[in-house]
Structures are given as structure tokens and as C-alpha cells.
Short mmCIF file of N, CA and C in Angstrom, two decimals:
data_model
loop_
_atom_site.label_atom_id
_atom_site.label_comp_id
_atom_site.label_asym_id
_atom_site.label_seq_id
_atom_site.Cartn_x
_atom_site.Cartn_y
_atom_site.Cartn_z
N UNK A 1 -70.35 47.13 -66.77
CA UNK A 1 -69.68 47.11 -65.49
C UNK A 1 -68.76 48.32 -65.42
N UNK A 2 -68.95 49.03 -64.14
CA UNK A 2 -68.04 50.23 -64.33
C UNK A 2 -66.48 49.77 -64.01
N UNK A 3 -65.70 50.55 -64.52
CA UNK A 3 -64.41 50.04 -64.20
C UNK A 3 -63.91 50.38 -63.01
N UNK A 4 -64.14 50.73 -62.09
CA UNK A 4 -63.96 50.29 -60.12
C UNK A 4 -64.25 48.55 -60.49
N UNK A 5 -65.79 48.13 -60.69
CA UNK A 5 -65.69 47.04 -60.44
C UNK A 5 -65.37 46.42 -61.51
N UNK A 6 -64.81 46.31 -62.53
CA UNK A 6 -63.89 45.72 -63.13
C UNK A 6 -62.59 45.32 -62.25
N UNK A 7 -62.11 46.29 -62.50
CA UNK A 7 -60.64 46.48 -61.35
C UNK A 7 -60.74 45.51 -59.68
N UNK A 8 -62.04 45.43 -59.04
CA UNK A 8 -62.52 44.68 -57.89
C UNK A 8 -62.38 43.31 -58.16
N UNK A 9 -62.98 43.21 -59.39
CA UNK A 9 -63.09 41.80 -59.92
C UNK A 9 -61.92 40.78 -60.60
N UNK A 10 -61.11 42.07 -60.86
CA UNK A 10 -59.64 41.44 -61.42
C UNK A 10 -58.75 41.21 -60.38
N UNK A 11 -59.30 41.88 -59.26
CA UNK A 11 -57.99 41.87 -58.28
C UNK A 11 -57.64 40.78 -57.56
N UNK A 12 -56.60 40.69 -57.19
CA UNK A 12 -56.24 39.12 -56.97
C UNK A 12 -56.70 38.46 -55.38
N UNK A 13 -56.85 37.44 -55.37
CA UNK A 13 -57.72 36.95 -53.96
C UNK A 13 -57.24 36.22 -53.46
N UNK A 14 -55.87 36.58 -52.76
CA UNK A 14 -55.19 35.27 -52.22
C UNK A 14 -54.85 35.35 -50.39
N UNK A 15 -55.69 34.24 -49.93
CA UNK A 15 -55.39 33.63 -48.78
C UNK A 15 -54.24 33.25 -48.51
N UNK A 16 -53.15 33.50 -48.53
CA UNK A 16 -51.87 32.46 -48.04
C UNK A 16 -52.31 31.65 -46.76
N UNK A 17 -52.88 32.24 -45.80
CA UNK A 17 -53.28 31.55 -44.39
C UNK A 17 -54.00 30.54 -44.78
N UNK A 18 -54.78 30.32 -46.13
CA UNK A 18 -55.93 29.55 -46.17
C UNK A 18 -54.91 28.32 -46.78
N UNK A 19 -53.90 28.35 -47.86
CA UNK A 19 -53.45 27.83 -48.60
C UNK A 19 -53.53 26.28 -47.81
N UNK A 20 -53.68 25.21 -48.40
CA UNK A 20 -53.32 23.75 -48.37
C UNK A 20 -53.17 22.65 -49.33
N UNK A 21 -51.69 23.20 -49.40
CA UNK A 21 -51.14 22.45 -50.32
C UNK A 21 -49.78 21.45 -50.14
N UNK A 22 -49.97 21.77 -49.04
CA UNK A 22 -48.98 20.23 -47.90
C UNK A 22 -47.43 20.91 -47.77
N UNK A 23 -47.48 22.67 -47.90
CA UNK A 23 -46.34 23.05 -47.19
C UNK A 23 -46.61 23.48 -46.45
N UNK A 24 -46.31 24.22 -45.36
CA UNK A 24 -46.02 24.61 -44.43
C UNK A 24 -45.69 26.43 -44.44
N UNK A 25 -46.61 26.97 -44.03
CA UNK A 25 -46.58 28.43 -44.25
C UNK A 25 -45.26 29.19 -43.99
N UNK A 26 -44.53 29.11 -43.05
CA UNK A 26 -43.29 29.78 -43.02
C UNK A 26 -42.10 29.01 -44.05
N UNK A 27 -42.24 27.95 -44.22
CA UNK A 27 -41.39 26.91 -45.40
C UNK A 27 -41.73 28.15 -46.57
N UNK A 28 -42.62 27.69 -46.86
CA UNK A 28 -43.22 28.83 -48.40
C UNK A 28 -42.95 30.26 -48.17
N UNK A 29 -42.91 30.68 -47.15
CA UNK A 29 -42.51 31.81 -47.29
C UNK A 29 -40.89 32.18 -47.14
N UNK A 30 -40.08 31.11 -46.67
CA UNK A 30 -38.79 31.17 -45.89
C UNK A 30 -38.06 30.93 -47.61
N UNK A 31 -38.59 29.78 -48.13
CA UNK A 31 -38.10 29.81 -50.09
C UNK A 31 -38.89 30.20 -50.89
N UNK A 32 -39.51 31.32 -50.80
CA UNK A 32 -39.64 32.70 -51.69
C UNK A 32 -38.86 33.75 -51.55
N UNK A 33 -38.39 33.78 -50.16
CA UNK A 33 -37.18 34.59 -50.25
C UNK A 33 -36.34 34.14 -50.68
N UNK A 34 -36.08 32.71 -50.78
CA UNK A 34 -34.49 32.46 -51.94
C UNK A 34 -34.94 32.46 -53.38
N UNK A 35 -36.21 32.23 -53.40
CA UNK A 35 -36.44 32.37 -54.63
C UNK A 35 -36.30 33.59 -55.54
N UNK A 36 -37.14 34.56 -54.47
CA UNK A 36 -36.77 35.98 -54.79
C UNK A 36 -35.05 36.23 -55.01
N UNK A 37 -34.57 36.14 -54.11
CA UNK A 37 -32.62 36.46 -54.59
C UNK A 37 -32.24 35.57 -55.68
N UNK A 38 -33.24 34.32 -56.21
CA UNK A 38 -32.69 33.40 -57.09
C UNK A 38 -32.67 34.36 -58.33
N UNK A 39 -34.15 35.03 -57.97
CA UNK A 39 -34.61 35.78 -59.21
C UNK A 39 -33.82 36.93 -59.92
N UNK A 40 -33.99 37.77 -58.77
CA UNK A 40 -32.56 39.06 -59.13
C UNK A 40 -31.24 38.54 -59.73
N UNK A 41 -30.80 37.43 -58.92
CA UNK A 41 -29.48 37.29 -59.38
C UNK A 41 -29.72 36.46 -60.57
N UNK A 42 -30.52 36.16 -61.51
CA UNK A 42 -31.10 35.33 -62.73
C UNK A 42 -30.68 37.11 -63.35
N UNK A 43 -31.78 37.92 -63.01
CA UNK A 43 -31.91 39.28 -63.62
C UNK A 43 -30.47 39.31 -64.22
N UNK A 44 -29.56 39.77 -63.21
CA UNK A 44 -28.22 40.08 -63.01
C UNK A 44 -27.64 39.41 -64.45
N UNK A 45 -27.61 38.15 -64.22
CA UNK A 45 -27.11 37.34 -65.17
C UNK A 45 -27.58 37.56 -66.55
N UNK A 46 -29.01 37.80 -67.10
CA UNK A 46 -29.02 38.35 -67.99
C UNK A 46 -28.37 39.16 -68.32
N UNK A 47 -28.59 40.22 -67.97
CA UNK A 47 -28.30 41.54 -68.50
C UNK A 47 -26.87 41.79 -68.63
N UNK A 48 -26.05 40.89 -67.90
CA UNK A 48 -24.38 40.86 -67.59
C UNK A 48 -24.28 39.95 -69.11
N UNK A 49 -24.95 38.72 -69.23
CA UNK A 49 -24.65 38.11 -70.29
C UNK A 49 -25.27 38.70 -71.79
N UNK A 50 -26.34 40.14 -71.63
CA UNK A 50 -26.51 41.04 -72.98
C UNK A 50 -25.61 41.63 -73.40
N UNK A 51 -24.98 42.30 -72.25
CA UNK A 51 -24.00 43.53 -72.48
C UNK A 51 -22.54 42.91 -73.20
N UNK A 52 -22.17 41.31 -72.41
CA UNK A 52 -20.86 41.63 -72.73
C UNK A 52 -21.11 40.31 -74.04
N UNK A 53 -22.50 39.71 -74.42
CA UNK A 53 -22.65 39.62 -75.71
C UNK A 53 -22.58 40.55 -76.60
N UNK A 54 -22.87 41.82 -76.74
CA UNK A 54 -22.84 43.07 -77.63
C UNK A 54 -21.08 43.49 -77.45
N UNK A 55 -20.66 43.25 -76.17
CA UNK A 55 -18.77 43.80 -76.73
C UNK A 55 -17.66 42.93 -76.77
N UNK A 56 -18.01 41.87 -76.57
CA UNK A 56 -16.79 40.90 -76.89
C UNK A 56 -16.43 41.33 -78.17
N UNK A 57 -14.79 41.20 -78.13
CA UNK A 57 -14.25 41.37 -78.97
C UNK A 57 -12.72 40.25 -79.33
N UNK A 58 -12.15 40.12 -80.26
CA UNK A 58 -10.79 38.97 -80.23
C UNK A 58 -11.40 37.86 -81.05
N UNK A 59 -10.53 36.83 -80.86
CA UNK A 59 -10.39 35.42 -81.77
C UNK A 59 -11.53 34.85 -81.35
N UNK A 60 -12.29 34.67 -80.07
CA UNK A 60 -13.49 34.40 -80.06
C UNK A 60 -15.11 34.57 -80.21
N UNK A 61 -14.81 35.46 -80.69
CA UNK A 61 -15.95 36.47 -81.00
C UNK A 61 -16.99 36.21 -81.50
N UNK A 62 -17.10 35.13 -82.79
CA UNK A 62 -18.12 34.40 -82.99
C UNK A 62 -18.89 33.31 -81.94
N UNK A 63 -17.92 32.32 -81.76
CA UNK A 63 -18.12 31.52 -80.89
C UNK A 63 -19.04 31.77 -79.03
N UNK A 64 -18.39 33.29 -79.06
CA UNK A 64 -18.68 33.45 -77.58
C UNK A 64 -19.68 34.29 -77.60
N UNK A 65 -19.95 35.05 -78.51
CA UNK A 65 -21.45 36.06 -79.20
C UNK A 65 -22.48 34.93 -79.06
N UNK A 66 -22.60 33.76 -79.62
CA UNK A 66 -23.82 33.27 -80.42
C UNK A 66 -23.86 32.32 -78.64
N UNK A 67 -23.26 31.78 -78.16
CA UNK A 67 -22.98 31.42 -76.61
C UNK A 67 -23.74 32.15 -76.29
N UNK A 68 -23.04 33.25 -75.84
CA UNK A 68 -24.34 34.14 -74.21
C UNK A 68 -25.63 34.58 -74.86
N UNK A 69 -25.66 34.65 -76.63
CA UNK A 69 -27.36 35.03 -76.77
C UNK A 69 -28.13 33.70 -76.30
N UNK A 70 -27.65 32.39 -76.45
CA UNK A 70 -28.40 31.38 -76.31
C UNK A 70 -28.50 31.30 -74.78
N UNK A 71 -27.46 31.98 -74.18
CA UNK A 71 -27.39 32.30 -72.28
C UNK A 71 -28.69 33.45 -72.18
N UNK A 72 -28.01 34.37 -72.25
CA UNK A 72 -29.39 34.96 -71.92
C UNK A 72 -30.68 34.94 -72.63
N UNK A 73 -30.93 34.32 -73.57
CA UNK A 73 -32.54 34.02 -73.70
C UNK A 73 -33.03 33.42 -72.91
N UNK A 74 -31.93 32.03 -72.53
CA UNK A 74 -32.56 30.75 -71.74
C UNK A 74 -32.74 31.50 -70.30
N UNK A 75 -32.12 32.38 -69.85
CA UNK A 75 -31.80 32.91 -68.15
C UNK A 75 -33.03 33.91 -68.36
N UNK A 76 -33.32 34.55 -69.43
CA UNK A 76 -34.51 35.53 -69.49
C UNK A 76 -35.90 34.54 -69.50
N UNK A 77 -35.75 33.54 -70.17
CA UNK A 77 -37.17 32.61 -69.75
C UNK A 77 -37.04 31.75 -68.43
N UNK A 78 -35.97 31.56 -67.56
CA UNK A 78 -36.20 31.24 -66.40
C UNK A 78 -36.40 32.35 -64.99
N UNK A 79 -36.49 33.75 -65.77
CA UNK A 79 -37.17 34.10 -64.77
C UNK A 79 -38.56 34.44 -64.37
N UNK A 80 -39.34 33.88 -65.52
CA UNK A 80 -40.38 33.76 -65.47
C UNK A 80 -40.86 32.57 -64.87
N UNK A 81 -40.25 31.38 -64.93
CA UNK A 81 -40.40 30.30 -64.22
C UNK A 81 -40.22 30.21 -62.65
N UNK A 82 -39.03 31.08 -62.36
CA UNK A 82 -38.75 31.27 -60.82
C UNK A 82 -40.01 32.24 -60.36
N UNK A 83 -40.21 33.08 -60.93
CA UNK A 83 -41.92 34.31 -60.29
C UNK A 83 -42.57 33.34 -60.38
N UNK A 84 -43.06 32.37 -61.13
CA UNK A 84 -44.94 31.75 -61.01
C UNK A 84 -44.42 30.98 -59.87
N UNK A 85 -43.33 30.18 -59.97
CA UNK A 85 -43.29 29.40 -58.49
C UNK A 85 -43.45 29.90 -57.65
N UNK A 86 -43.04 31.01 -57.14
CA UNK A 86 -43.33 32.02 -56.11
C UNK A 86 -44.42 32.25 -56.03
N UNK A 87 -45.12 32.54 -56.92
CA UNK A 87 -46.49 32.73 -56.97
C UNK A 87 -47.54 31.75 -56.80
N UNK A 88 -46.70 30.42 -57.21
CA UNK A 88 -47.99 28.97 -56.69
C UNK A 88 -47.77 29.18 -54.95
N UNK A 89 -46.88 29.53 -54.79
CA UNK A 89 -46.17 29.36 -52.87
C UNK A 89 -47.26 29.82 -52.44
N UNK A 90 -47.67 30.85 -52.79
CA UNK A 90 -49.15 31.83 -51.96
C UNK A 90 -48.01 33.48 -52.07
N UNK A 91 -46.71 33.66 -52.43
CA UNK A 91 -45.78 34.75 -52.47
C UNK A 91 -46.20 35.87 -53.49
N UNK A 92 -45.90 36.82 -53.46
CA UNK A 92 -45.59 37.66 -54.86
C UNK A 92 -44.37 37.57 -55.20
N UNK A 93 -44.64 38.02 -56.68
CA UNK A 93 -43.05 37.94 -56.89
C UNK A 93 -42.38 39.44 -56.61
N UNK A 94 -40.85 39.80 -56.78
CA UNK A 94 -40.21 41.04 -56.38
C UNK A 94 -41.31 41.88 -57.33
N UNK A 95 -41.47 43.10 -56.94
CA UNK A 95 -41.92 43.69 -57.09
C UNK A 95 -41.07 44.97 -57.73
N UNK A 96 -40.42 44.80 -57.06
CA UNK A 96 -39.08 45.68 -57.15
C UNK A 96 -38.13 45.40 -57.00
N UNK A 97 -37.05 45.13 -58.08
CA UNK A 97 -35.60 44.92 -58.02
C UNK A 97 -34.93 46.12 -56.90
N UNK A 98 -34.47 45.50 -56.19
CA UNK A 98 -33.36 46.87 -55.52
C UNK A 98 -32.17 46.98 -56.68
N UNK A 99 -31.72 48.34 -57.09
CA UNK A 99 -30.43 48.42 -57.53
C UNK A 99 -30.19 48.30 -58.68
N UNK A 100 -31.07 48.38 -59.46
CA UNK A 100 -31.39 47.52 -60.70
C UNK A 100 -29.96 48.02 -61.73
N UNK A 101 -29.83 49.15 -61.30
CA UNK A 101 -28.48 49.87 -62.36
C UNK A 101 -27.04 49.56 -61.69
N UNK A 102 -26.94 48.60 -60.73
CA UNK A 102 -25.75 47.79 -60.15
C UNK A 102 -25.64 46.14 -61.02
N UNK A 103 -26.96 45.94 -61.96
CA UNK A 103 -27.09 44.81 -62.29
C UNK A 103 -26.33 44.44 -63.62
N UNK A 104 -25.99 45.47 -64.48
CA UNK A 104 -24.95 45.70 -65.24
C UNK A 104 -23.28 45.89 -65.23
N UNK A 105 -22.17 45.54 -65.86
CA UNK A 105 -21.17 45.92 -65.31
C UNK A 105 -21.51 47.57 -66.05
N UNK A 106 -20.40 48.22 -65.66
CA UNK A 106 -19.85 49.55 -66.17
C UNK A 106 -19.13 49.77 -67.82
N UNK A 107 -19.60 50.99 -67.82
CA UNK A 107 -18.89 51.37 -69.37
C UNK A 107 -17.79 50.72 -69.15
N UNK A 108 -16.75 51.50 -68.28
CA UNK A 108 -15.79 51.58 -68.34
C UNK A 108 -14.80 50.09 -68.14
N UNK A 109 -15.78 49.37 -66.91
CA UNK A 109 -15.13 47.91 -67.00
C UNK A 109 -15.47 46.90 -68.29
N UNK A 110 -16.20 46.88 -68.97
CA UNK A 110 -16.43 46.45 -70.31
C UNK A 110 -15.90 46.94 -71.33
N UNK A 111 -15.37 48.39 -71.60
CA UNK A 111 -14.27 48.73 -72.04
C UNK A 111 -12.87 48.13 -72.26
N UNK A 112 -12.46 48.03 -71.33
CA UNK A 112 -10.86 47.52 -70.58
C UNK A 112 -11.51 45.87 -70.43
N UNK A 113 -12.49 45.16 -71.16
CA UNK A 113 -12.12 43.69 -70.08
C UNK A 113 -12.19 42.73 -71.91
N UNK A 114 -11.34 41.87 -72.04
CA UNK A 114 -11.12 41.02 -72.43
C UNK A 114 -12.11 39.93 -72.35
N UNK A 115 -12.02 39.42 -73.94
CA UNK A 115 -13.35 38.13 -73.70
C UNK A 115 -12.81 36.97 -72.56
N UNK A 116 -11.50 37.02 -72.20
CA UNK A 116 -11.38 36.01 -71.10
C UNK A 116 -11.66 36.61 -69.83
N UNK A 117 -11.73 38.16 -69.82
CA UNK A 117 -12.09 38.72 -68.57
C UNK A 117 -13.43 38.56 -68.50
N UNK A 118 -14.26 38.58 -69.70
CA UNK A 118 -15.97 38.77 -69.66
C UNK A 118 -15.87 37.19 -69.01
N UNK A 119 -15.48 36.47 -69.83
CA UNK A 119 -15.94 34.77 -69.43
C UNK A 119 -15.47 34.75 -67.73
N UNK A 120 -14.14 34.61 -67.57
CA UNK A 120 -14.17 35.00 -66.06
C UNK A 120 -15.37 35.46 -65.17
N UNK A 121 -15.48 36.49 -64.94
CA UNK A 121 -16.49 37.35 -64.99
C UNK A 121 -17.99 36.71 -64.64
N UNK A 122 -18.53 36.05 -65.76
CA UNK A 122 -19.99 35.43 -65.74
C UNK A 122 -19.36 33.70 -65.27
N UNK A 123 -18.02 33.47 -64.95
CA UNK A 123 -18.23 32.26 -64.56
C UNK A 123 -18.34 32.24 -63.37
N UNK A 124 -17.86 34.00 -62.39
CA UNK A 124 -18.16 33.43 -60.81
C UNK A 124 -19.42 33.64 -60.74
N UNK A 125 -20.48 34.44 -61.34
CA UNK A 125 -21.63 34.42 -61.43
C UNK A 125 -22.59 33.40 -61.31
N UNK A 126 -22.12 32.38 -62.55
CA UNK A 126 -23.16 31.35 -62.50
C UNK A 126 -22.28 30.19 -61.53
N UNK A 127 -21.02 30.20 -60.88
CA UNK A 127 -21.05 29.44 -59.82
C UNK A 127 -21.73 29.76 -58.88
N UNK A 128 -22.28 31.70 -57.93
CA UNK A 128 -22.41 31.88 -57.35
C UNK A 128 -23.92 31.54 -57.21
N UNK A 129 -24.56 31.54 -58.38
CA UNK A 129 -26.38 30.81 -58.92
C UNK A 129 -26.26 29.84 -58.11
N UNK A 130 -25.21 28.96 -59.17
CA UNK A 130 -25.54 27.00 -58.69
C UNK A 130 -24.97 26.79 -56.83
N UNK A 131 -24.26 27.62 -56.21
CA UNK A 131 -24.63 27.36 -54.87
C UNK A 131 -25.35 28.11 -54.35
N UNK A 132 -26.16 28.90 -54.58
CA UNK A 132 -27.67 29.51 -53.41
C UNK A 132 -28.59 28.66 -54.22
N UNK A 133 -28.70 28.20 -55.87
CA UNK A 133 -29.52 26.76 -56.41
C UNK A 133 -29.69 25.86 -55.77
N UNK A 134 -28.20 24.88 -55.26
CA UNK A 134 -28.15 24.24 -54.91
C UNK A 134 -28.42 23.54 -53.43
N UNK A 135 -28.41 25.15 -52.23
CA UNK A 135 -28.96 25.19 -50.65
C UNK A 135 -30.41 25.35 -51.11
N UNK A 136 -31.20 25.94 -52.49
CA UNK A 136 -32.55 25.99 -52.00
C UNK A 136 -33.08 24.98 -52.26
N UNK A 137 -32.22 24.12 -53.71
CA UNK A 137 -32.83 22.69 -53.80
C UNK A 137 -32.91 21.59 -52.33
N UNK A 138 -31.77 21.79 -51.98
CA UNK A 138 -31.77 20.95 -50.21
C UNK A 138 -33.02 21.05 -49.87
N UNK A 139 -32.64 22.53 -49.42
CA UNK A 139 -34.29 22.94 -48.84
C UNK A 139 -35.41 22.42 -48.67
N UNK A 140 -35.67 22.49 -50.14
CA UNK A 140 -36.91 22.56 -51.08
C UNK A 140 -36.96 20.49 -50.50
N UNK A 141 -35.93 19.83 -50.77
CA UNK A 141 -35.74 18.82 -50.80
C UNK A 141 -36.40 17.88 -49.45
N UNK A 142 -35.81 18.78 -48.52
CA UNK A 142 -36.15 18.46 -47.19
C UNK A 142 -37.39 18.74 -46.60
N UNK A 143 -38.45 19.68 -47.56
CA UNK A 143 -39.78 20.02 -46.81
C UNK A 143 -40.46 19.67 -47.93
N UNK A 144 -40.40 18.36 -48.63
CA UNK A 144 -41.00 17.44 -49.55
C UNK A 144 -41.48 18.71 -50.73
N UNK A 145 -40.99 19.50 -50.86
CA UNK A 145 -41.23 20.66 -51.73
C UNK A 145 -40.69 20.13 -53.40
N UNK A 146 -41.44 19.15 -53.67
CA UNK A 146 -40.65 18.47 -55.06
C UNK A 146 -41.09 19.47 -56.40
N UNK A 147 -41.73 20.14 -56.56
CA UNK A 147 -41.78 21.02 -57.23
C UNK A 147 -40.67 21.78 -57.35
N UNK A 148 -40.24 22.85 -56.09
CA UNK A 148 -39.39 23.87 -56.08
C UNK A 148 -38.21 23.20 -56.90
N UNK A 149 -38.00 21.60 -55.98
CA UNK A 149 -36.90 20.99 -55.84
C UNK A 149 -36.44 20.86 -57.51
N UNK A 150 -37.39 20.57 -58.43
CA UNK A 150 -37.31 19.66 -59.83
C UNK A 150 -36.85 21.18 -60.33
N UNK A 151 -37.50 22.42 -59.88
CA UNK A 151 -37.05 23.53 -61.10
C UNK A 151 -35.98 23.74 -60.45
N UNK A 152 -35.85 23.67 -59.32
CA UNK A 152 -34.19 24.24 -59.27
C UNK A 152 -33.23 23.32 -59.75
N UNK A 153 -33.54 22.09 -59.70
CA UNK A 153 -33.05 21.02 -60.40
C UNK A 153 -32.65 21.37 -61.86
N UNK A 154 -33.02 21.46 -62.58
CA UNK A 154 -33.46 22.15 -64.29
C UNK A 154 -32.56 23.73 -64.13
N UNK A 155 -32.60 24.30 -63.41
CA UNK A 155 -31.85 25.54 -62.98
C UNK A 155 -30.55 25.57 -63.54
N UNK A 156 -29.93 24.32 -62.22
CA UNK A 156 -28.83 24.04 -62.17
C UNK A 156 -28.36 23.19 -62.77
N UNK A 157 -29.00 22.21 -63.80
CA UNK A 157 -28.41 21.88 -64.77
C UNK A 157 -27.93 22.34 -66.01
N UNK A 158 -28.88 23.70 -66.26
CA UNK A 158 -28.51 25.09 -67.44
C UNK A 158 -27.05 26.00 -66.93
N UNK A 159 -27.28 26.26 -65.43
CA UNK A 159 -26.01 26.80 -65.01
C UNK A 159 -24.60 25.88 -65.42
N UNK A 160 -24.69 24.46 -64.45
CA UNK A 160 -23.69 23.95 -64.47
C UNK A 160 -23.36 23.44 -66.41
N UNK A 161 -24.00 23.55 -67.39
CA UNK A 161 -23.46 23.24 -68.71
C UNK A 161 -22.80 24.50 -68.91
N UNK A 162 -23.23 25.79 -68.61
CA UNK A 162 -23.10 26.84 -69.02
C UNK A 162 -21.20 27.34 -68.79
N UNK A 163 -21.49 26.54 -67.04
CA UNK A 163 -20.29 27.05 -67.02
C UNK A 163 -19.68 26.14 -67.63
N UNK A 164 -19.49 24.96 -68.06
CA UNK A 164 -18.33 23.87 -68.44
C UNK A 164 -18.53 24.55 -69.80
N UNK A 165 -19.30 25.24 -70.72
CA UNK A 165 -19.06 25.52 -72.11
C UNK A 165 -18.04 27.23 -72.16
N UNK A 166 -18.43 27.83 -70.93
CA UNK A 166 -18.24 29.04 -70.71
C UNK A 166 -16.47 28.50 -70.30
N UNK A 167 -16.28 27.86 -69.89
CA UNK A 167 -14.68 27.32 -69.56
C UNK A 167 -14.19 26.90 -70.49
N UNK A 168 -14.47 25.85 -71.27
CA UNK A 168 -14.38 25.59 -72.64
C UNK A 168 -13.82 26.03 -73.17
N UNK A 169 -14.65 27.51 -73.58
CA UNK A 169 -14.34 28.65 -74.48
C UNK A 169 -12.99 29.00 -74.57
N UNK A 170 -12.61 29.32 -72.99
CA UNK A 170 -11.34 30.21 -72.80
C UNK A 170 -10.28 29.13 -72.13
N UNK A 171 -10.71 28.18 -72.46
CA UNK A 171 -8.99 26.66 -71.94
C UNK A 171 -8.11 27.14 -73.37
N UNK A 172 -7.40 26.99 -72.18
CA UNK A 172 -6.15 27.53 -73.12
C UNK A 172 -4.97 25.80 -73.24
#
């Protein structure tokens, strides 16, 4: 087989118009777009919770190191979970992050920030997750979308521990 039709044959064949799977075509497409922003801002959260795993520094340092690696592994395998859902929808997933080098903090603010500033920091984060989580679970809720509904469900139960351990940390 020449490889044109290799490449023909691999390529993907999707009807969204055809799809029937008891949603509703603009529904599926209206939460892939939250899904999509679920996704980026998942991205975000990684990479916020790599960096300021590698510079915490102070009395917590053990404690709050071995924390965000177990954060961002778990946030790096849920964004693979948020794309296929998108992808059962009849959606693609982002294709392209916008901004992708805004998704990190800065040298310089990781420099100057304190492990109570880092924790700060990733806690308005993963509040800001668990409420656009929590409007797409509605959503999802309200257009019998029990799929979407159960992973965002599972979502926001990793967020909301995260933050009560991420508070934890730094109660003074």
C-alpha cells in the first residue's frame, strides 16, 4: 500500500452531524468548549505545580515537594481524560494551546515567592478549576450528559482534596 493511501486510511472519519448518541449537537459542542478551557487550565496547573515543585524552599520542603509531584502527575493524567471526552463528543481536542509560555509563572516571581506564596498561588488556581468544574458538571448534569458529569465529578474531587491538603500545609 503506498503511503498516500496509508495516510487515507488512517485518517480519521468523523460525522459529528451523523453522531447519535442521545446528545444534542450544539450541547456537545457548547461542553467541549468548557472542556477545552477545562483542559488548558489542567495544562496550566501542571506545569505551575512542576516548577514550583522544583523551587520550594523553607521548613516545608519535604512535605510540599513530594505533594505537588503527586499533584502534577495526577493533573498530567487528567488531561488525557478531559481530550478523549472531547473526543467521544464528536470534538477535537485543542489543538493548540494559546499562550502556552503564560502557562508558567516567571523566573523572577518564583524567585521572590515563598512556599506560602507558591501554596497561595496554586490554591486560587485549583479553586478557579473546581468552579468552571463545577458549572460544567451542572451542565453536563442538565443535558443527561452522565458521562461528562461523573468525570468532572472525579475532577473535582482531586481538586477539592488538593486544596484542603494544599491549606493544610501552610495553617499556621
Amino acid at each position: 500500500m503506498s503511503t498516500k493511501h496509508q495516510s487515507e486510511s488512517l485518517a480519521s472519519v468523523v460525522a459529528i452531524d451523523k453522531m447519535n448518541i442521545g446528545l444534542q449537537a450544539a450541547y456537545r459542542a457548547d461542553i467541549s468548549k468548557d472542556l477545552s478551557s477545562i483542559l488548558a487550565a489542567t495544562y496550566r496547573l501542571t506545569i505551575k505545580s512542576h516548577i514550583y515543585h522544583w523551587n520550594v524552599v523553607g521548613p516545608v520542603f519535604k512535605s510540599l515537594h513530594e505533594l505537588l509531584e503527586e499533584h502534577y502527575n495526577a493533573l498530567f493524567g487528567a488531561v488525557d481524560v478531559i481530550a478523549e471526552r472531547i473526543r467521544a463528543l464528536g470534538h477535537l481536542a485543542p489543538v493548540k494551546l494559546d499562550k502556552t509560555e503564560s502557562f508558567a509563572p516567571s523566573h523572577d516571581s518564583v524567585d521572590h515567592k515563598t512556599a506560602q506564596d507558591m501554596v497561595a498561588d496554586l490554591i486560587a488556581d485549583h479553586e478557579e478549576a473546581v468552579r468552571a468544574m463545577r458549572k460544567a458538571a451542572t451542565k453536563a448534569g442538565d443535558n443527561d450528559d452522565v458521562v461528562t458529569e461523573d468525570m468532572l465529578t472525579a475532577r473535582l474531587t482531586f481538586h477539592e482534596k488538593a486544596l484542603w491538603m494544599l491549606r493544610a500545609v501552610i495553617a499556621g
